[in-house]
Amino acid sequence: MTATGARLSREARREQLVTFGVELVAASTFEEVSIDDVAAAASISRGLLFHYFPTKRDFQVAVAERAAEDLLAATALDPDLPALDQLRTGIEAFLDHVAEGPAAYVSLVRGAGNGDAALRAVSERTRAALVDRILERLGVELAEVPAAVRLVVRAWVAAAEEMVVAWLADDTDVDRETVVKLLSDGLLLQVAPLLPPDVVAELFDP
Amino acid sequence: MTATGARLSREARREQLVTFGVELVAASTFEEVSIDDVAAAASISRGLLFHYFPTKRDFQVAVAERAAEDLLAATALDPDLPALDQLRTGIEAFLDHVAEGPAAYVSLVRGAGNGDAALRAVSERTRAALVDRILERLGVELAEVPAAVRLVVRAWVAAAEEMVVAWLADDTDVDRETVVKLLSDGLLLQVAPLLPPDVVAELFDP
C-alpha cells in the first residue's frame, strides 16, 4: 500500500470534504456554496458526497462546526500573558480571523439564527465558549460569575462581532488599533463595576 | 356603496395581509409562517395572495418592513424628557417590544443576515435608524459624529439585542431593572470618553 492512489478512509474523506466546504464558504457565503461546488472541488460525484453526508444539512452542520473550531483555535489566548494583554491580542486575532472572510462570517453567525436548530446550536455553543473563556481570563470562578456579568460579556461578544464586521465593511477613518481599544475598553468599563474589587485590582495590576 | 361587503382596495388588502403576516410571525418565527397560513388567516386563496404579492419573498420583505416600522414606533422617544430618561425609557420599550415575540424578533433580525439582500437591507436600515436616533439624543450633530462613536453605538445596538434576547430566554435572577441599567450604563460608559466634554456635561446635567 502506498499513499498515492490509496483510498481515503471514511473519516479522512469526511474531513477533506468539510475542509473544501469551509474554504469555499470563506470565499463567498454559507448559503451560496452548493453541494455541487464542494463535490467538484473534491473531484467526486455529488452522489458520493451524499454517501459521506446523508443530507445537505448534515454537511452544512459539519462545515459550521469546523468553522467554529477554526474561530476558537484562531482566537486562543496565551495564558502566559497578563489578562489585559490576552484580551487585546484575543481581539486582534478575532479581527484578523473575521477579516479573512467577513461575508462568510456573517452568513455563518447570523444565518445560524435562521430557523435551523442544529446550526443555531453550533452558533450558541461557540458564543458560550468565547464567553466562558473571557470570564476565566477576567479572574472570576465560572461557578461564581454573577449572572449580570455573564449577560454583559455575552452581549459584548455580539457587540464585538457587529463592530468588526461594520468596520471591515465601511469606509471609515477609524484605524485597527482604535477598534481593538474600543472593544477592550468597552468590556472593561462594563464589567469592572460588577466584579469584586480584588478581582478588578488583580486584573489591572497583576 | 357601504363599507360592509365593499371590496378592499388593492393597497388596503396588501396592508391587511401584511398585518396578518406580522401577527403570525410574532407567534412563531419568520421562517415557520407559510403563505398558506397567511391566506387562511385572511380567508383568501393562496392564488389571490400571490395576486397582491408576486412572490413569497415580496411578501416576506413587506412583513419585515412592517415589523421594522413597528419596532421603531414602539421605541419612539419622548423629546420632552431629559436625554438620559429618553435612553432608559427607550430601552424599556425595546425590551417590552422584543418580549412580545422573542423568537420572531431573532428570526427577523438575525435571519435577515442570511443571504437575502432585500431582507438584509431592511435589517440594516432599521439598525441605522436606531443608531441615528441614539446619536441625536446624545446631543451630537449627526454630521459631526466621530466615526468611532458611530461604531460604538452600532455595536451597542447589537449588544442590546443580544442581552435582551438572552435575558428573555434564560432562567436568570437578573431583574428587568438591572437589564435596563446594564444597557444604559454600558452605552454611557463607552461613549462618554469619546464625546466632547461640553456634550457630556449637557447630557448628565441638562
CSV table of C-alpha atoms in Angstrom, one decimal:
chain,number,residue,atom,x,y,z
A,1,MET,CA,0.0,0.0,0.0
A,2,THR,CA,1.3,3.4,-0.9
A,3,ALA,CA,-0.2,6.8,-0.1
A,4,THR,CA,-0.6,7.6,-3.8
A,5,GLY,CA,-3.9,6.3,-5.1
A,6,ALA,CA,-4.8,4.8,-1.7
A,7,ARG,CA,-8.4,5.3,-0.9
A,8,LEU,CA,-9.1,7.7,1.9
A,9,SER,CA,-10.7,6.3,5.0
A,10,ARG,CA,-14.3,7.4,5.6
A,11,GLU,CA,-13.2,9.8,8.3
A,12,ALA,CA,-10.4,11.3,6.3
A,13,ARG,CA,-12.7,11.8,3.3
A,14,ARG,CA,-15.3,13.5,5.5
A,15,GLU,CA,-12.6,15.8,6.9
A,16,GLN,CA,-11.4,16.6,3.4
A,17,LEU,CA,-14.9,17.4,2.2
A,18,VAL,CA,-15.5,19.7,5.2
A,19,THR,CA,-12.2,21.4,4.6
A,20,PHE,CA,-13.3,22.1,1.0
A,21,GLY,CA,-16.6,23.4,2.3
A,22,VAL,CA,-15.0,25.8,4.8
A,23,GLU,CA,-12.7,27.1,2.1
A,24,LEU,CA,-15.5,27.7,-0.4
A,25,VAL,CA,-17.7,29.3,2.3
A,26,ALA,CA,-14.8,31.7,3.2
A,27,ALA,CA,-14.7,32.9,-0.4
A,28,SER,CA,-18.4,33.7,-0.6
A,29,THR,CA,-21.2,33.0,1.9
A,30,PHE,CA,-22.6,29.9,3.6
A,31,GLU,CA,-25.8,30.0,1.5
A,32,GLU,CA,-24.0,30.4,-1.8
A,33,VAL,CA,-21.9,27.2,-1.6
A,34,SER,CA,-23.7,24.3,-3.2
A,35,ILE,CA,-23.1,20.6,-2.8
A,36,ASP,CA,-22.1,20.6,-6.4
A,37,ASP,CA,-19.3,23.1,-5.8
A,38,VAL,CA,-17.9,21.0,-3.0
A,39,ALA,CA,-18.1,17.8,-5.0
A,40,ALA,CA,-16.4,19.5,-7.9
A,41,ALA,CA,-13.6,20.9,-5.6
A,42,ALA,CA,-13.0,17.3,-4.3
A,43,SER,CA,-13.3,15.8,-7.7
A,44,ILE,CA,-16.0,13.4,-6.6
A,45,SER,CA,-19.6,13.0,-7.7
A,46,ARG,CA,-22.5,14.6,-6.0
A,47,GLY,CA,-23.8,11.1,-5.2
A,48,LEU,CA,-20.5,10.1,-3.5
A,49,LEU,CA,-20.6,13.3,-1.3
A,50,PHE,CA,-24.1,12.2,-0.1
A,51,HIS,CA,-22.5,8.8,0.7
A,52,TYR,CA,-20.4,10.6,3.4
A,53,PHE,CA,-23.1,13.1,4.4
A,54,PRO,CA,-26.6,11.8,4.1
A,55,THR,CA,-28.2,15.3,3.6
A,56,LYS,CA,-27.1,18.7,2.6
A,57,ARG,CA,-27.9,19.9,6.1
A,58,ASP,CA,-25.6,17.3,7.7
A,59,PHE,CA,-22.8,18.6,5.5
A,60,GLN,CA,-23.7,22.2,6.4
A,61,VAL,CA,-23.7,21.5,10.1
A,62,ALA,CA,-20.2,19.8,9.8
A,63,VAL,CA,-18.9,22.9,7.9
A,64,ALA,CA,-20.4,25.2,10.6
A,65,GLU,CA,-18.8,23.1,13.3
A,66,ARG,CA,-15.4,23.2,11.7
A,67,ALA,CA,-15.7,27.0,11.1
A,68,ALA,CA,-16.5,27.4,14.8
A,69,GLU,CA,-13.5,25.2,15.8
A,70,ASP,CA,-11.3,27.3,13.5
A,71,LEU,CA,-12.6,30.5,15.1
A,72,LEU,CA,-11.9,29.2,18.6
A,73,ALA,CA,-8.4,28.0,17.6
A,74,ALA,CA,-7.5,31.3,15.9
A,75,THR,CA,-8.5,33.3,18.9
A,76,ALA,CA,-6.9,31.0,21.5
A,77,LEU,CA,-5.3,33.1,24.3
A,78,ASP,CA,-1.7,32.9,25.6
A,79,PRO,CA,-2.0,32.1,29.3
A,80,ASP,CA,1.5,33.4,30.0
A,81,LEU,CA,0.4,37.0,29.1
A,82,PRO,CA,-1.2,39.3,31.7
A,83,ALA,CA,-5.0,39.1,31.4
A,84,LEU,CA,-5.4,42.5,29.7
A,85,ASP,CA,-2.8,41.6,27.1
A,86,GLN,CA,-4.7,38.4,26.5
A,87,LEU,CA,-7.8,40.4,25.9
A,88,ARG,CA,-6.1,42.7,23.5
A,89,THR,CA,-4.4,40.0,21.5
A,90,GLY,CA,-7.5,37.9,21.5
A,91,ILE,CA,-9.5,40.8,20.0
A,92,GLU,CA,-6.7,41.3,17.4
A,93,ALA,CA,-6.8,37.6,16.5
A,94,PHE,CA,-10.6,37.8,16.2
A,95,LEU,CA,-10.4,40.8,13.9
A,96,ASP,CA,-7.9,39.1,11.7
A,97,HIS,CA,-9.9,35.9,11.5
A,98,VAL,CA,-13.1,37.7,10.5
A,99,ALA,CA,-11.2,39.8,8.0
A,100,GLU,CA,-10.3,36.6,6.1
A,101,GLY,CA,-14.0,36.3,5.0
A,102,PRO,CA,-16.4,38.8,6.5
A,103,ALA,CA,-19.4,37.8,4.4
A,104,ALA,CA,-18.8,34.1,5.3
A,105,TYR,CA,-18.6,35.0,8.9
A,106,VAL,CA,-21.8,37.0,8.9
A,107,SER,CA,-23.7,34.3,7.0
A,108,LEU,CA,-22.4,31.6,9.4
A,109,VAL,CA,-23.0,33.5,12.6
A,110,ARG,CA,-26.2,35.4,11.8
A,111,GLY,CA,-27.6,32.9,9.4
A,112,ALA,CA,-27.4,30.4,12.2
A,113,GLY,CA,-30.3,32.1,13.9
A,114,ASN,CA,-32.4,31.5,10.8
A,115,GLY,CA,-34.6,28.6,11.8
A,116,ASP,CA,-32.3,25.6,11.8
A,117,ALA,CA,-31.9,24.2,15.3
A,118,ALA,CA,-28.7,22.3,14.6
A,119,LEU,CA,-26.9,25.4,13.0
A,120,ARG,CA,-28.2,27.6,15.8
A,121,ALA,CA,-26.8,25.2,18.4
A,122,VAL,CA,-23.3,25.4,16.8
A,123,SER,CA,-23.5,29.2,16.9
A,124,GLU,CA,-24.7,29.2,20.6
A,125,ARG,CA,-22.0,26.7,21.7
A,126,THR,CA,-19.3,28.9,20.0
A,127,ARG,CA,-20.5,32.0,21.7
A,128,ALA,CA,-20.8,30.3,25.0
A,129,ALA,CA,-17.2,29.0,24.7
A,130,LEU,CA,-16.0,32.6,23.9
A,131,VAL,CA,-17.9,33.9,26.9
A,132,ASP,CA,-16.5,31.3,29.3
A,133,ARG,CA,-13.0,31.9,28.0
A,134,ILE,CA,-13.4,35.7,28.7
A,135,LEU,CA,-14.9,35.1,32.1
A,136,GLU,CA,-12.0,32.8,33.1
A,137,ARG,CA,-9.4,35.4,32.0
A,138,LEU,CA,-11.2,38.1,34.0
A,139,GLY,CA,-10.2,36.0,37.0
A,140,VAL,CA,-13.7,35.0,38.3
A,141,GLU,CA,-14.5,31.4,39.0
A,142,LEU,CA,-17.0,30.3,36.4
A,143,ALA,CA,-19.3,28.8,39.1
A,144,GLU,CA,-19.3,32.1,40.9
A,145,VAL,CA,-19.8,34.5,38.0
A,146,PRO,CA,-22.7,36.9,38.7
A,147,ALA,CA,-25.5,36.4,36.2
A,148,ALA,CA,-25.3,40.1,35.3
A,149,VAL,CA,-21.6,39.7,34.4
A,150,ARG,CA,-22.3,36.8,32.1
A,151,LEU,CA,-25.0,38.8,30.4
A,152,VAL,CA,-22.7,41.7,29.8
A,153,VAL,CA,-19.9,39.5,28.4
A,154,ARG,CA,-22.4,37.7,26.2
A,155,ALA,CA,-23.7,41.0,24.9
A,156,TRP,CA,-20.1,42.2,24.4
A,157,VAL,CA,-19.3,39.2,22.2
A,158,ALA,CA,-22.3,40.2,20.0
A,159,ALA,CA,-21.1,43.9,20.0
A,160,ALA,CA,-17.6,42.8,19.0
A,161,GLU,CA,-19.0,40.8,16.0
A,162,GLU,CA,-21.0,43.8,14.9
A,163,MET,CA,-18.2,46.3,15.4
A,164,VAL,CA,-15.6,44.2,13.5
A,165,VAL,CA,-18.0,43.4,10.6
A,166,ALA,CA,-19.2,47.0,10.4
A,167,TRP,CA,-15.6,48.3,10.5
A,168,LEU,CA,-14.5,45.9,7.8
A,169,ALA,CA,-17.5,46.8,5.6
A,170,ASP,CA,-17.4,50.6,5.9
A,171,ASP,CA,-15.0,53.1,4.5
A,172,THR,CA,-14.1,54.7,7.8
A,173,ASP,CA,-11.1,56.6,9.2
A,174,VAL,CA,-11.1,54.5,12.3
A,175,ASP,CA,-7.8,52.5,12.4
A,176,ARG,CA,-7.4,48.9,13.5
A,177,GLU,CA,-5.7,49.9,16.8
A,178,THR,CA,-8.7,52.1,17.7
A,179,VAL,CA,-11.2,49.3,17.1
A,180,VAL,CA,-9.2,47.0,19.4
A,181,LYS,CA,-9.1,49.7,22.0
A,182,LEU,CA,-12.8,50.5,21.7
A,183,LEU,CA,-13.7,46.8,22.2
A,184,SER,CA,-11.2,46.2,25.0
A,185,ASP,CA,-12.1,49.4,26.9
A,186,GLY,CA,-15.8,48.6,26.3
A,187,LEU,CA,-15.6,45.3,28.0
A,188,LEU,CA,-13.5,46.5,31.0
A,189,LEU,CA,-15.7,49.6,31.5
A,190,GLN,CA,-18.8,47.5,31.7
A,191,VAL,CA,-17.6,44.6,33.8
A,192,ALA,CA,-15.3,46.3,36.3
A,193,PRO,CA,-18.2,47.9,38.2
A,194,LEU,CA,-19.8,44.5,38.5
A,195,LEU,CA,-16.8,42.5,39.7
A,196,PRO,CA,-15.4,42.2,43.3
A,197,PRO,CA,-12.7,44.9,43.9
A,198,ASP,CA,-9.9,42.3,44.5
A,199,VAL,CA,-10.6,40.8,41.1
A,200,VAL,CA,-10.5,44.2,39.4
A,201,ALA,CA,-7.3,45.1,41.3
A,202,GLU,CA,-5.6,41.8,40.2
A,203,LEU,CA,-6.8,42.4,36.6
A,204,PHE,CA,-5.3,45.9,36.3
A,205,ASP,CA,-2.2,45.3,38.5
A,206,PRO,CA,-1.3,41.6,38.3
B,1,MET,CA,-71.7,51.8,-1.6
B,2,THR,CA,-71.4,50.7,2.0
B,3,ALA,CA,-68.3,49.6,4.0
B,4,THR,CA,-69.8,46.2,4.6
B,5,GLY,CA,-69.1,43.8,1.8
B,6,ALA,CA,-67.2,46.5,-0.1
B,7,ARG,CA,-64.1,45.1,-1.7
B,8,LEU,CA,-60.9,46.3,-0.2
B,9,SER,CA,-58.7,48.5,-2.3
B,10,ARG,CA,-55.5,46.9,-3.5
B,11,GLU,CA,-53.5,48.9,-1.0
B,12,ALA,CA,-55.9,48.1,1.9
B,13,ARG,CA,-55.8,44.4,1.1
B,14,ARG,CA,-52.0,44.4,0.9
B,15,GLU,CA,-51.9,46.2,4.3
B,16,GLN,CA,-54.3,43.7,5.8
B,17,LEU,CA,-52.2,40.7,4.5
B,18,VAL,CA,-49.1,42.2,5.9
B,19,THR,CA,-50.8,42.7,9.3
B,20,PHE,CA,-51.8,39.0,9.3
B,21,GLY,CA,-48.2,38.1,8.4
B,22,VAL,CA,-46.7,40.2,11.2
B,23,GLU,CA,-49.2,38.7,13.7
B,24,LEU,CA,-48.4,35.1,12.6
B,25,VAL,CA,-44.7,35.7,12.7
B,26,ALA,CA,-44.9,37.2,16.2
B,27,ALA,CA,-46.5,33.9,17.4
B,28,SER,CA,-43.7,31.7,15.9
B,29,THR,CA,-40.8,32.6,13.7
B,30,PHE,CA,-40.3,34.3,10.3
B,31,GLU,CA,-39.4,31.0,8.6
B,32,GLU,CA,-42.3,29.0,10.0
B,33,VAL,CA,-45.0,31.2,8.6
B,34,SER,CA,-46.2,29.9,5.3
B,35,ILE,CA,-48.1,31.7,2.6
B,36,ASP,CA,-50.9,29.2,3.2
B,37,ASP,CA,-51.1,30.2,6.8
B,38,VAL,CA,-51.5,33.9,5.8
B,39,ALA,CA,-54.0,33.1,3.1
B,40,ALA,CA,-56.0,31.0,5.6
B,41,ALA,CA,-55.9,33.8,8.2
B,42,ALA,CA,-57.2,36.3,5.6
B,43,SER,CA,-59.8,33.8,4.3
B,44,ILE,CA,-58.5,34.2,0.8
B,45,SER,CA,-56.9,31.7,-1.6
B,46,ARG,CA,-53.2,31.2,-2.0
B,47,GLY,CA,-53.6,32.3,-5.5
B,48,LEU,CA,-55.2,35.6,-4.5
B,49,LEU,CA,-52.4,36.3,-2.1
B,50,PHE,CA,-50.0,36.0,-5.0
B,51,HIS,CA,-52.1,38.5,-6.9
B,52,TYR,CA,-51.1,41.1,-4.3
B,53,PHE,CA,-47.6,39.9,-3.7
B,54,PRO,CA,-46.0,38.4,-6.9
B,55,THR,CA,-43.6,36.1,-4.9
B,56,LYS,CA,-43.3,34.8,-1.4
B,57,ARG,CA,-40.1,36.9,-1.0
B,58,ASP,CA,-42.0,40.1,-1.9
B,59,PHE,CA,-44.5,39.2,0.9
B,60,GLN,CA,-41.7,38.5,3.4
B,61,VAL,CA,-40.0,41.7,2.6
B,62,ALA,CA,-43.2,43.6,3.2
B,63,VAL,CA,-43.7,41.8,6.5
B,64,ALA,CA,-40.1,42.5,7.6
B,65,GLU,CA,-40.6,46.2,6.7
B,66,ARG,CA,-43.8,46.4,8.7
B,67,ALA,CA,-42.1,44.7,11.7
B,68,ALA,CA,-39.3,47.2,11.5
B,69,GLU,CA,-41.7,50.1,11.4
B,70,ASP,CA,-43.5,48.6,14.4
B,71,LEU,CA,-40.2,48.4,16.3
B,72,LEU,CA,-39.2,51.9,15.5
B,73,ALA,CA,-42.7,53.2,16.5
B,74,ALA,CA,-42.7,51.1,19.7
B,75,THR,CA,-39.4,52.6,20.8
B,76,ALA,CA,-40.1,56.2,19.8
B,77,LEU,CA,-38.6,58.6,22.3
B,78,ASP,CA,-40.3,61.4,24.2
B,79,PRO,CA,-38.4,64.5,23.3
B,80,ASP,CA,-39.7,66.4,26.3
B,81,LEU,CA,-37.7,64.1,28.7
B,82,PRO,CA,-34.1,64.7,29.6
B,83,ALA,CA,-31.8,62.6,27.3
B,84,LEU,CA,-30.9,60.0,29.9
B,85,ASP,CA,-34.5,59.4,30.7
B,86,GLN,CA,-35.2,59.0,27.0
B,87,LEU,CA,-32.4,56.4,26.8
B,88,ARG,CA,-33.8,54.5,29.8
B,89,THR,CA,-37.5,54.5,28.6
B,90,GLY,CA,-36.3,53.7,25.1
B,91,ILE,CA,-34.5,50.6,26.4
B,92,GLU,CA,-37.6,49.6,28.4
B,93,ALA,CA,-39.8,50.0,25.4
B,94,PHE,CA,-37.4,47.9,23.3
B,95,LEU,CA,-37.4,45.2,26.0
B,96,ASP,CA,-41.2,45.1,26.1
B,97,HIS,CA,-41.4,45.0,22.3
B,98,VAL,CA,-39.0,42.1,21.9
B,99,ALA,CA,-40.7,40.3,24.8
B,100,GLU,CA,-43.9,40.1,22.8
B,101,GLY,CA,-42.2,37.6,20.4
B,102,PRO,CA,-38.5,36.9,21.1
B,103,ALA,CA,-38.3,34.0,18.6
B,104,ALA,CA,-39.9,36.1,15.9
B,105,TYR,CA,-37.5,39.0,16.7
B,106,VAL,CA,-34.5,36.8,16.4
B,107,SER,CA,-35.6,35.2,13.2
B,108,LEU,CA,-36.4,38.6,11.6
B,109,VAL,CA,-33.2,40.3,12.8
B,110,ARG,CA,-30.6,37.5,12.6
B,111,GLY,CA,-32.3,35.7,9.7
B,112,ALA,CA,-32.1,38.9,7.8
B,113,GLY,CA,-28.3,38.3,7.5
B,114,ASN,CA,-28.9,35.0,5.9
B,115,GLY,CA,-28.2,35.6,2.2
B,116,ASP,CA,-31.2,37.6,1.1
B,117,ALA,CA,-30.2,41.1,0.1
B,118,ALA,CA,-33.7,42.7,0.4
B,119,LEU,CA,-34.2,41.3,3.9
B,120,ARG,CA,-30.7,42.3,5.0
B,121,ALA,CA,-31.4,45.8,3.7
B,122,VAL,CA,-34.5,46.1,5.9
B,123,SER,CA,-32.5,45.0,8.9
B,124,GLU,CA,-29.6,47.4,8.1
B,125,ARG,CA,-31.9,50.4,7.6
B,126,THR,CA,-33.6,49.7,11.0
B,127,ARG,CA,-30.4,49.4,12.8
B,128,ALA,CA,-29.1,52.6,11.1
B,129,ALA,CA,-32.4,54.4,12.2
B,130,LEU,CA,-31.9,53.3,15.8
B,131,VAL,CA,-28.2,54.4,15.8
B,132,ASP,CA,-29.1,57.9,14.3
B,133,ARG,CA,-31.8,58.3,16.9
B,134,ILE,CA,-29.4,57.5,19.8
B,135,LEU,CA,-26.7,59.7,18.4
B,136,GLU,CA,-29.2,62.6,18.1
B,137,ARG,CA,-30.3,62.2,21.7
B,138,LEU,CA,-26.7,62.1,22.9
B,139,GLY,CA,-26.6,65.7,21.7
B,140,VAL,CA,-24.1,65.4,18.9
B,141,GLU,CA,-24.8,66.8,15.4
B,142,LEU,CA,-25.2,63.8,13.1
B,143,ALA,CA,-22.8,65.4,10.5
B,144,GLU,CA,-20.2,65.8,13.2
B,145,VAL,CA,-20.4,62.4,14.9
B,146,PRO,CA,-16.9,60.9,15.2
B,147,ALA,CA,-16.7,57.6,13.3
B,148,ALA,CA,-15.6,55.8,16.5
B,149,VAL,CA,-18.8,57.0,18.3
B,150,ARG,CA,-21.0,55.7,15.5
B,151,LEU,CA,-19.2,52.4,15.6
B,152,VAL,CA,-19.7,52.1,19.4
B,153,VAL,CA,-23.4,52.9,19.2
B,154,ARG,CA,-23.9,50.5,16.3
B,155,ALA,CA,-22.2,47.7,18.3
B,156,TRP,CA,-24.2,48.7,21.4
B,157,VAL,CA,-27.5,48.2,19.4
B,158,ALA,CA,-26.3,44.6,18.6
B,159,ALA,CA,-25.3,44.1,22.3
B,160,ALA,CA,-28.8,45.4,23.4
B,161,GLU,CA,-30.5,42.8,21.1
B,162,GLU,CA,-28.3,40.0,22.4
B,163,MET,CA,-28.7,40.9,26.0
B,164,VAL,CA,-32.5,41.3,25.8
B,165,VAL,CA,-32.9,38.1,23.8
B,166,ALA,CA,-30.6,36.1,26.2
B,167,TRP,CA,-32.3,37.6,29.2
B,168,LEU,CA,-35.7,36.6,28.0
B,169,ALA,CA,-34.5,33.1,27.0
B,170,ASP,CA,-32.6,32.2,30.2
B,171,ASP,CA,-33.8,31.4,33.6
B,172,THR,CA,-31.8,34.1,35.4
B,173,ASP,CA,-32.0,36.0,38.6
B,174,VAL,CA,-31.2,39.3,36.9
B,175,ASP,CA,-34.3,41.6,37.1
B,176,ARG,CA,-35.7,43.8,34.4
B,177,GLU,CA,-34.5,47.0,36.0
B,178,THR,CA,-30.9,45.6,36.1
B,179,VAL,CA,-31.0,44.8,32.4
B,180,VAL,CA,-32.1,48.3,31.6
B,181,LYS,CA,-29.4,49.7,33.8
B,182,LEU,CA,-26.7,47.4,32.4
B,183,LEU,CA,-27.6,48.6,28.9
B,184,SER,CA,-28.0,52.3,29.7
B,185,ASP,CA,-24.7,52.4,31.7
B,186,GLY,CA,-23.0,50.3,29.1
B,187,LEU,CA,-23.7,52.9,26.4
B,188,LEU,CA,-22.8,55.9,28.5
B,189,LEU,CA,-19.6,54.4,29.8
B,190,GLN,CA,-18.4,53.7,26.3
B,191,VAL,CA,-19.5,56.9,24.5
B,192,ALA,CA,-18.7,59.5,27.3
B,193,PRO,CA,-14.9,59.2,26.8
B,194,LEU,CA,-15.3,59.7,23.1
B,195,LEU,CA,-17.6,62.8,23.2
B,196,PRO,CA,-16.6,66.5,23.6
B,197,PRO,CA,-16.7,67.5,27.4
B,198,ASP,CA,-19.5,70.0,26.9
B,199,VAL,CA,-21.7,67.4,25.2
B,200,VAL,CA,-21.1,65.0,28.1
B,201,ALA,CA,-21.8,67.8,30.7
B,202,GLU,CA,-25.1,68.7,29.0
B,203,LEU,CA,-26.1,65.0,28.9
B,204,PHE,CA,-25.6,64.5,32.6
B,205,ASP,CA,-26.7,67.9,33.8
B,206,PRO,CA,-29.1,69.3,31.3
